[in-house]
Short mmCIF file of C-alpha atoms in Angstrom, two decimals:
data_model
loop_
_atom_site.label_atom_id
_atom_site.label_comp_id
_atom_site.label_asym_id
_atom_site.label_seq_id
_atom_site.Cartn_x
_atom_site.Cartn_y
_atom_site.Cartn_z
CA MET H 27 -19.84 17.78 3.92
CA SER H 28 -22.93 18.53 1.05
CA ASN H 29 -22.47 16.46 -2.15
CA ARG H 30 -22.53 19.68 -3.66
CA SER H 31 -19.21 20.75 -2.35
CA LEU H 32 -17.36 17.12 -3.44
CA PRO H 33 -16.00 16.83 -6.93
CA GLY H 34 -17.56 14.84 -9.60
CA LEU H 35 -19.99 15.10 -12.68
CA VAL H 36 -22.95 17.36 -12.66
CA SER H 37 -25.49 18.24 -15.36
CA ARG H 38 -26.04 21.98 -16.18
CA ASP H 39 -28.50 22.81 -18.86
CA GLY H 40 -28.01 19.14 -20.20
CA GLU H 41 -24.75 19.47 -20.12
CA THR H 42 -22.33 17.50 -18.32
CA ARG H 43 -19.63 19.11 -16.41
CA VAL H 44 -17.12 18.38 -14.39
CA ARG H 45 -17.29 20.02 -10.49
CA VAL H 46 -13.54 20.86 -9.50
CA THR H 47 -14.98 22.39 -6.03
CA LYS H 48 -18.05 24.09 -4.69
CA GLY H 49 -18.83 26.51 -7.53
CA LEU H 50 -15.94 25.29 -9.66
CA GLU H 51 -17.83 23.30 -12.67
CA LEU H 52 -15.92 23.04 -15.71
CA THR H 53 -17.45 22.07 -19.39
CA LYS H 54 -15.74 18.92 -20.95
CA ARG H 55 -13.72 21.14 -23.21
CA GLN H 56 -12.02 23.12 -20.36
CA SER H 57 -11.83 19.62 -18.41
CA MET H 58 -9.72 18.41 -21.36
CA LEU H 59 -7.38 21.20 -21.59
CA ALA H 60 -7.42 21.64 -17.77
CA LEU H 61 -6.00 17.68 -17.93
CA VAL H 62 -3.75 18.29 -21.01
CA GLY H 63 -2.33 21.38 -19.26
CA LEU H 64 -1.37 19.50 -16.42
CA LEU H 65 -0.12 16.56 -17.99
CA VAL H 66 2.24 18.96 -19.54
CA VAL H 67 3.57 20.51 -16.58
CA PHE H 68 4.17 16.94 -14.45
CA ALA H 69 5.63 15.74 -17.66
CA ILE H 70 8.16 18.58 -17.91
CA PRO H 71 10.78 17.20 -16.06
CA ASP H 72 10.83 13.66 -18.15
CA ILE H 73 11.22 16.45 -21.45
CA ALA H 74 13.85 18.30 -19.78
CA THR H 75 15.97 15.34 -19.85
CA VAL H 76 15.71 14.72 -23.50
CA THR H 77 15.66 18.16 -25.02
CA PRO H 78 18.62 20.04 -23.87
CA SER H 79 16.64 23.21 -24.97
CA LEU H 80 14.36 23.18 -22.19
CA GLN H 81 15.92 23.54 -18.62
CA LEU H 82 14.07 22.76 -15.94
CA THR H 83 15.25 25.69 -13.38
CA VAL H 84 13.74 27.96 -16.08
CA VAL H 85 10.46 26.55 -16.34
CA HIS H 86 10.48 26.28 -12.44
CA GLN H 87 11.14 29.86 -12.19
CA GLY H 88 8.61 30.85 -14.55
CA LEU H 89 6.01 29.10 -12.66
CA LEU H 90 7.09 30.78 -9.27
CA PHE H 91 7.41 34.51 -11.13
CA GLY H 92 3.69 33.25 -12.25
CA LEU H 93 2.60 32.64 -8.72
CA ALA H 94 3.67 35.97 -7.69
CA ALA H 95 1.86 37.49 -10.44
CA VAL H 96 -1.02 35.93 -9.54
CA GLY H 97 -1.23 37.45 -6.12
CA LEU H 98 -0.17 41.28 -7.57
CA ASN H 99 -3.37 40.50 -9.98
CA LEU H 100 -5.67 40.55 -7.31
CA LEU H 101 -4.90 44.03 -6.60
CA LEU H 102 -4.65 44.45 -9.93
CA ARG H 103 -7.64 43.34 -11.80
CA HIS H 104 -10.03 43.63 -8.81
CA THR H 105 -8.98 46.76 -6.73
CA ARG H 106 -7.68 48.44 -10.06
CA LEU H 107 -4.47 49.41 -7.74
CA VAL H 108 -1.04 49.03 -9.23
CA SER H 109 1.81 47.99 -6.89
CA PHE H 110 5.27 48.52 -7.99
CA GLY H 111 6.45 47.23 -4.92
CA HIS H 112 5.53 43.19 -4.88
CA ALA H 113 9.35 42.20 -4.84
CA ALA H 114 9.48 43.27 -1.31
CA PHE H 115 7.11 40.00 -0.52
CA PHE H 116 8.98 38.13 -2.80
CA GLY H 117 12.43 38.50 -1.49
CA THR H 118 11.06 38.60 2.20
CA GLY H 119 9.65 34.89 1.42
CA ALA H 120 13.03 34.34 -0.03
CA TYR H 121 15.08 36.17 2.64
CA THR H 122 13.33 34.28 5.66
CA ALA H 123 14.06 30.64 3.93
CA ALA H 124 17.75 31.85 3.39
CA VAL H 125 18.43 33.35 6.89
CA LEU H 126 16.66 30.48 8.81
CA ALA H 127 18.25 27.99 6.79
CA ALA H 128 21.88 29.57 6.75
CA LYS H 129 21.90 31.17 10.38
CA PHE H 130 19.68 28.95 12.04
CA ASP H 131 20.09 25.51 10.60
CA VAL H 132 16.62 25.38 9.62
CA ALA H 133 16.62 22.28 7.27
CA SER H 134 12.97 21.04 7.02
CA PHE H 135 11.20 22.23 3.68
CA SER H 136 7.68 22.58 5.53
CA LEU H 137 9.07 25.08 8.27
CA LEU H 138 10.97 27.45 5.88
CA LEU H 139 7.58 27.62 3.66
CA ILE H 140 5.58 28.30 6.67
CA ALA H 141 8.01 30.87 8.24
CA ALA H 142 7.98 32.70 4.84
CA MET H 143 4.50 33.03 4.80
CA VAL H 144 4.14 34.07 7.94
CA VAL H 145 7.13 36.72 7.70
CA ALA H 146 5.34 37.83 4.48
CA THR H 147 2.14 38.41 5.92
CA LEU H 148 3.67 40.68 8.79
CA VAL H 149 5.58 42.64 6.21
CA ALA H 150 2.44 42.78 3.98
CA ALA H 151 -0.09 43.98 6.68
CA ILE H 152 2.33 46.78 8.02
CA VAL H 153 3.35 48.07 3.79
CA GLY H 154 -0.55 47.64 3.24
CA TYR H 155 -1.80 49.64 6.39
CA LEU H 156 0.66 52.13 5.41
CA SER H 157 0.56 52.53 1.97
CA LEU H 158 -3.56 52.05 1.44
CA ARG H 159 -4.06 55.72 3.12
CA HIS H 160 -3.12 56.81 -0.53
CA THR H 161 -4.95 55.61 -3.86
CA GLY H 162 -3.90 55.91 -7.24
CA LEU H 163 -0.01 57.36 -8.13
CA TYR H 164 0.50 58.06 -4.75
CA PHE H 165 -0.25 54.16 -3.84
CA SER H 166 2.05 53.09 -6.40
CA LEU H 167 5.10 55.31 -5.17
CA LEU H 168 4.78 54.67 -1.78
CA THR H 169 4.57 50.50 -2.64
CA LEU H 170 7.79 51.45 -4.56
CA ALA H 171 9.40 53.36 -1.58
CA PHE H 172 8.70 50.31 0.94
CA GLY H 173 10.46 48.00 -1.73
CA GLN H 174 13.43 49.93 -2.07
CA LEU H 175 13.73 50.61 1.56
CA LEU H 176 13.77 46.99 2.01
CA TYR H 177 16.47 46.20 -0.33
CA ALA H 178 18.60 48.51 0.72
CA LEU H 179 18.47 47.50 4.37
CA VAL H 180 19.33 43.97 3.12
CA GLN H 181 22.07 45.05 0.73
CA GLY H 182 23.61 47.03 3.58
CA GLN H 183 23.40 44.30 6.24
CA SER H 184 26.11 41.70 6.64
CA PHE H 185 23.53 39.39 8.59
CA PHE H 186 22.22 39.16 5.35
CA GLY H 187 25.60 38.53 3.27
CA SER H 188 25.05 42.01 2.06
CA SER H 189 25.27 41.98 -2.11
CA ASP H 190 27.03 38.70 -1.93
CA GLY H 191 23.52 37.17 -0.43
CA LEU H 192 23.34 34.16 1.61
CA PRO H 193 23.34 30.44 0.78
CA VAL H 194 20.13 28.21 1.59
CA ARG H 195 21.83 25.47 2.99
CA PRO H 196 21.19 24.13 6.47
CA GLY H 197 24.43 23.53 8.58
CA ALA H 198 26.32 20.54 6.41
CA ALA H 199 23.25 19.63 4.34
CA ARG H 200 23.50 20.42 0.46
CA GLN H 201 19.92 21.44 0.56
CA PRO H 202 16.94 21.76 2.31
CA LEU H 203 15.23 18.04 3.50
CA ILE H 204 11.93 17.57 2.08
CA PHE H 205 9.81 15.70 4.16
CA GLY H 206 13.10 14.40 6.53
CA LEU H 207 14.94 12.95 3.32
CA ALA H 208 18.26 14.13 2.10
CA LEU H 209 18.40 13.82 -1.68
CA ASP H 210 20.91 13.76 -4.26
CA SER H 211 20.66 17.41 -6.44
CA GLU H 212 18.89 15.53 -9.32
CA ALA H 213 16.20 13.78 -7.44
CA TYR H 214 15.91 17.26 -5.02
CA ALA H 215 15.11 19.45 -7.83
CA VAL H 216 12.35 17.15 -9.54
CA ILE H 217 10.55 16.74 -6.29
CA LEU H 218 10.56 20.32 -5.74
CA TYR H 219 9.25 21.12 -8.92
CA TYR H 220 6.32 18.62 -8.49
CA LEU H 221 5.54 20.39 -4.97
CA THR H 222 6.11 23.79 -6.75
CA VAL H 223 3.17 22.48 -8.80
CA ILE H 224 0.87 20.93 -6.23
CA ILE H 225 1.29 24.20 -4.40
CA LEU H 226 0.62 26.13 -7.90
CA VAL H 227 -2.68 24.44 -8.17
CA VAL H 228 -4.06 24.59 -4.87
CA SER H 229 -3.00 28.40 -4.79
CA LEU H 230 -4.88 28.85 -8.11
CA VAL H 231 -8.19 26.85 -6.65
CA VAL H 232 -7.88 29.38 -3.65
CA MET H 233 -7.59 32.27 -5.38
CA TRP H 234 -10.69 31.34 -8.06
CA ARG H 235 -12.85 30.39 -4.86
CA LEU H 236 -11.46 33.68 -3.12
CA VAL H 237 -12.58 35.91 -6.30
CA ASN H 238 -15.71 34.31 -6.87
CA SER H 239 -17.10 34.83 -3.39
CA PRO H 240 -19.04 37.85 -1.90
CA PHE H 241 -15.52 39.05 -0.78
CA GLY H 242 -14.20 38.90 -4.29
CA ASN H 243 -17.59 40.64 -5.34
CA ALA H 244 -17.05 43.34 -3.10
CA LEU H 245 -13.58 44.25 -4.06
CA ASP H 246 -14.83 44.49 -7.73
CA ALA H 247 -17.30 47.24 -6.35
CA ILE H 248 -14.33 48.91 -4.97
CA GLY H 249 -12.44 48.68 -8.17
CA GLN H 250 -15.28 50.46 -10.21
CA ASP H 251 -16.26 53.12 -8.07
CA ARG H 252 -14.63 53.22 -4.09
CA THR H 253 -17.28 55.99 -3.23
CA ARG H 254 -20.08 54.35 -4.21
CA ALA H 255 -19.06 50.86 -2.66
CA GLN H 256 -18.49 52.76 0.84
CA PHE H 257 -22.08 54.34 0.52
CA ILE H 258 -23.34 50.88 0.16
CA GLY H 259 -21.83 49.45 3.30
CA ILE H 260 -18.61 47.61 2.14
CA PRO H 261 -15.81 48.51 4.72
CA VAL H 262 -13.32 49.49 1.95
CA GLN H 263 -10.02 50.59 3.54
CA ARG H 264 -10.43 46.77 5.46
CA TYR H 265 -11.24 44.41 2.24
CA VAL H 266 -8.64 46.47 0.62
CA TRP H 267 -6.15 45.81 2.85
CA ILE H 268 -6.82 42.02 3.09
CA ALA H 269 -6.68 41.76 -0.58
CA PHE H 270 -3.21 43.40 -0.03
CA VAL H 271 -1.81 41.14 2.68
CA ILE H 272 -3.06 38.09 0.60
CA SER H 273 -1.53 38.96 -2.42
CA GLY H 274 1.80 39.48 -0.22
CA VAL H 275 1.49 36.04 1.22
CA TYR H 276 1.44 34.75 -2.49
CA GLY H 277 4.49 36.36 -3.34
CA GLY H 278 6.38 35.18 0.02
CA VAL H 279 5.53 31.71 -0.74
CA ALA H 280 7.00 32.22 -4.49
CA GLY H 281 9.86 33.59 -2.95
CA ALA H 282 10.37 31.14 -0.72
CA LEU H 283 9.88 27.92 -3.00
CA TYR H 284 12.62 30.36 -5.11
CA ALA H 285 15.24 30.42 -2.87
CA MET H 286 14.91 26.56 -2.17
CA VAL H 287 15.29 26.38 -6.14
CA GLN H 288 18.17 28.24 -6.45
CA GLN H 289 19.50 27.41 -2.97
CA HIS H 290 21.03 30.60 -3.04
CA VAL H 291 19.63 34.56 -2.61
CA ARG H 292 21.03 37.75 -3.25
CA PRO H 293 18.94 40.97 -3.00
CA GLY H 294 19.24 42.16 -6.78
CA PRO H 295 17.49 39.38 -8.42
CA VAL H 296 14.78 38.97 -5.47
CA LEU H 297 14.31 42.68 -4.17
CA TYR H 298 15.30 45.06 -6.27
CA PHE H 299 12.49 47.53 -7.84
CA LEU H 300 13.26 46.06 -11.69
CA ARG H 301 12.08 42.65 -10.34
CA SER H 302 8.50 44.46 -9.25
CA GLY H 303 8.19 45.51 -12.78
CA ASP H 304 8.91 42.22 -13.88
CA ILE H 305 6.05 40.91 -11.98
CA LEU H 306 3.43 43.09 -12.96
CA PHE H 307 4.44 42.85 -16.79
CA MET H 308 3.76 39.32 -16.19
CA ALA H 309 0.38 39.98 -15.15
CA ILE H 310 -0.09 42.06 -18.49
CA LEU H 311 1.66 39.85 -20.58
CA GLY H 312 -0.76 37.24 -19.81
CA GLY H 313 -4.17 38.92 -19.31
CA PHE H 314 -4.50 40.48 -16.15
CA GLN H 315 -8.45 40.06 -16.53
CA THR H 316 -8.19 36.22 -16.32
CA LEU H 317 -7.00 33.98 -13.32
CA LEU H 318 -4.03 31.98 -15.30
CA GLY H 319 -3.02 34.78 -17.67
CA PRO H 320 -0.07 36.19 -15.03
CA LEU H 321 0.86 32.51 -14.70
CA VAL H 322 1.07 31.93 -18.61
CA GLY H 323 2.72 35.57 -18.49
CA GLY H 324 5.47 34.47 -15.91
CA VAL H 325 6.67 31.43 -18.07
CA LEU H 326 6.64 33.14 -20.85
CA LEU H 327 8.75 36.10 -19.69
CA VAL H 328 11.21 33.96 -18.18
CA PHE H 329 11.37 32.11 -21.23
CA LEU H 330 12.06 34.97 -23.31
CA GLN H 331 14.83 36.57 -21.01
CA ASP H 332 16.29 33.20 -21.08
CA VAL H 333 16.40 32.85 -24.83
CA GLY H 334 17.66 36.12 -25.23
CA ARG H 335 20.38 36.26 -23.10
CA ASP H 336 21.94 33.14 -25.23
CA VAL H 337 20.92 35.14 -28.53
CA THR H 338 22.11 38.87 -27.85
CA ALA H 339 23.49 41.00 -25.27
CA TYR H 340 20.52 43.13 -25.88
CA PHE H 341 18.08 40.48 -24.27
CA ASP H 342 15.96 43.50 -22.12
CA ALA H 343 14.93 44.85 -25.74
CA LEU H 344 12.92 41.57 -26.27
CA THR H 345 10.61 42.60 -23.30
CA GLY H 346 10.13 45.90 -25.10
CA VAL H 347 9.00 44.39 -27.95
CA ALA H 348 6.97 41.97 -26.17
CA LEU H 349 4.86 44.79 -24.33
CA LEU H 350 4.96 46.94 -27.68
CA ILE H 351 2.97 43.56 -29.50
CA ILE H 352 0.68 43.29 -26.38
CA VAL H 353 -0.17 46.79 -26.90
CA PHE H 354 -0.82 47.28 -30.14
CA GLY H 355 -1.85 43.35 -30.89
CA LEU H 356 -3.08 42.21 -27.46
CA PRO H 357 -4.53 44.39 -25.62
CA ARG H 358 -5.96 42.03 -23.38
CA GLY H 359 -3.29 39.71 -23.05
CA LEU H 360 -2.33 36.25 -24.54
CA VAL H 361 -4.79 34.52 -22.18
CA GLY H 362 -7.44 37.19 -22.36
CA SER H 363 -7.17 37.35 -26.04
CA LEU H 364 -7.42 33.67 -26.54
CA ARG H 365 -10.43 33.34 -24.30
CA ALA H 366 -12.63 36.03 -25.60
CA GLY H 367 -11.43 35.00 -29.33
CA GLY H 368 -12.65 38.28 -30.39
CA LEU H 369 -9.46 40.34 -31.29
CA LEU H 370 -7.84 36.84 -32.47
CA ALA H 371 -10.67 35.58 -34.64
CA ALA H 372 -10.85 38.96 -36.55
CA ALA H 373 -7.12 38.79 -37.15
CA THR H 374 -7.20 35.58 -38.37
CA ARG H 375 -10.44 35.90 -40.67
CA ASP H 376 -8.58 38.98 -42.26
CA PHE H 377 -5.58 37.03 -42.86
CA ARG H 378 -7.59 34.21 -44.12
CA GLU H 379 -9.35 36.64 -46.57
CA ASN H 380 -6.65 38.97 -47.40
CA PRO H 381 -3.08 37.71 -46.81
CA ALA H 382 -1.69 41.47 -47.59
CA VAL H 383 -3.41 42.43 -44.34
CA VAL H 384 -0.35 41.32 -42.44
CA GLY H 385 1.49 44.47 -44.11
CA GLU H 386 -1.25 46.91 -43.04
CA TRP H 387 -1.03 45.61 -39.46
CA ILE H 388 3.03 46.32 -39.57
CA SER H 389 2.51 49.66 -41.35
CA ALA H 390 0.08 50.82 -38.52
CA ALA H 391 2.23 49.52 -35.69
CA VAL H 392 5.41 51.30 -37.00
CA THR H 393 3.09 54.60 -37.80
CA GLY H 394 1.91 54.36 -34.08
CA ILE H 395 5.36 53.75 -32.93
CA VAL H 396 6.99 56.80 -34.41
CA GLU H 397 3.92 59.14 -33.76
CA ALA H 398 4.38 57.75 -30.11
CA THR H 399 8.31 58.68 -30.32
CA ARG H 400 7.32 61.99 -31.72
CA ASN H 401 4.96 62.55 -29.31
CA TRP H 402 7.57 62.02 -26.20
CA LEU H 403 10.21 63.99 -28.09
CA ARG H 404 8.18 66.79 -28.30
CA ASP H 405 7.10 66.57 -24.49
CA VAL H 406 10.88 66.30 -23.35
CA GLN H 407 11.67 69.18 -25.65
CA SER H 408 8.72 71.15 -24.00
CA ILE H 409 10.15 70.41 -20.67
CA LEU H 410 13.56 71.31 -21.58
CA GLY H 411 12.96 74.71 -23.20
CA VAL H 412 14.48 73.42 -25.94
CA ARG H 413 12.81 74.37 -29.76
#
């Protein structure tokens, strides 16, 4: 193996950088942020034991939905395709693990995860082959249709537990075995969390390498202009199909891990189309133009939903409020805005120079919302023929 592929310190333009893998080099600041982030993530189980408001399960779910959003973002960011059916792959991974555990007594964590990857790959390959014959709105509707078809199939079959779902408990075991060990519930949750973090880090590195490869550059070209990309010799259909399958595999892995965390799977939480909307919104919330944005969006949205359920019965409204904030204040998403620094820096500078500018921001946001509502009502009246 070449020394250029090995981790270590390198010098670029008089600046020392940390090489993580071939082509991935971090500045000192980026390295410190990455290290602090990893330390915080790995310390979550310990923090959760002394902080009742922070539940390990909530953070774990956020990371898993964030992983699914990272996969979806491969399509959204690089090919400009919007999928409304990625819950199908998340649910495929979850139900593969559940069926093998409950019906066939497969207890191995590794086997359940590998099987989920294989089945999710097959489902994504079929759905992608049929859906990618179209683009734009028709592609989005086809992915939604396939997702709902799978949801109805699982919901209506007793083999899958119908609406009650299936437990992820192989035979007499309380949960899947990790490295052949039968652990108590607390140790199982913590070790599974650490395994998820490791899988997540590896998945992010793989995705980074992928999008910064010639294949990723080709996807960017396809997203910018499909006709031009085809004209210069890029096999558009095949490349987009491969990206779709990879995206589905990420969802399948996340779904399998989710099933083993929850130890019970029902069709509503993993296959219903609203879950696809959540995964898409996570990518937008965190910033779909960045690698880490969808992951951050996943953790944040799950946390907001969990807090919202404790605060109000109308917790779904929090999602709408968050969307309005993103649209009006952070159009690049949280990570995107922090990374660019433009909007955030300008907002901070304006506030320092004139604190009253906050009122102007609120007024502008309210005016925009009122105007948008009026236009929407006008369109509805026009459609219904009401004057």
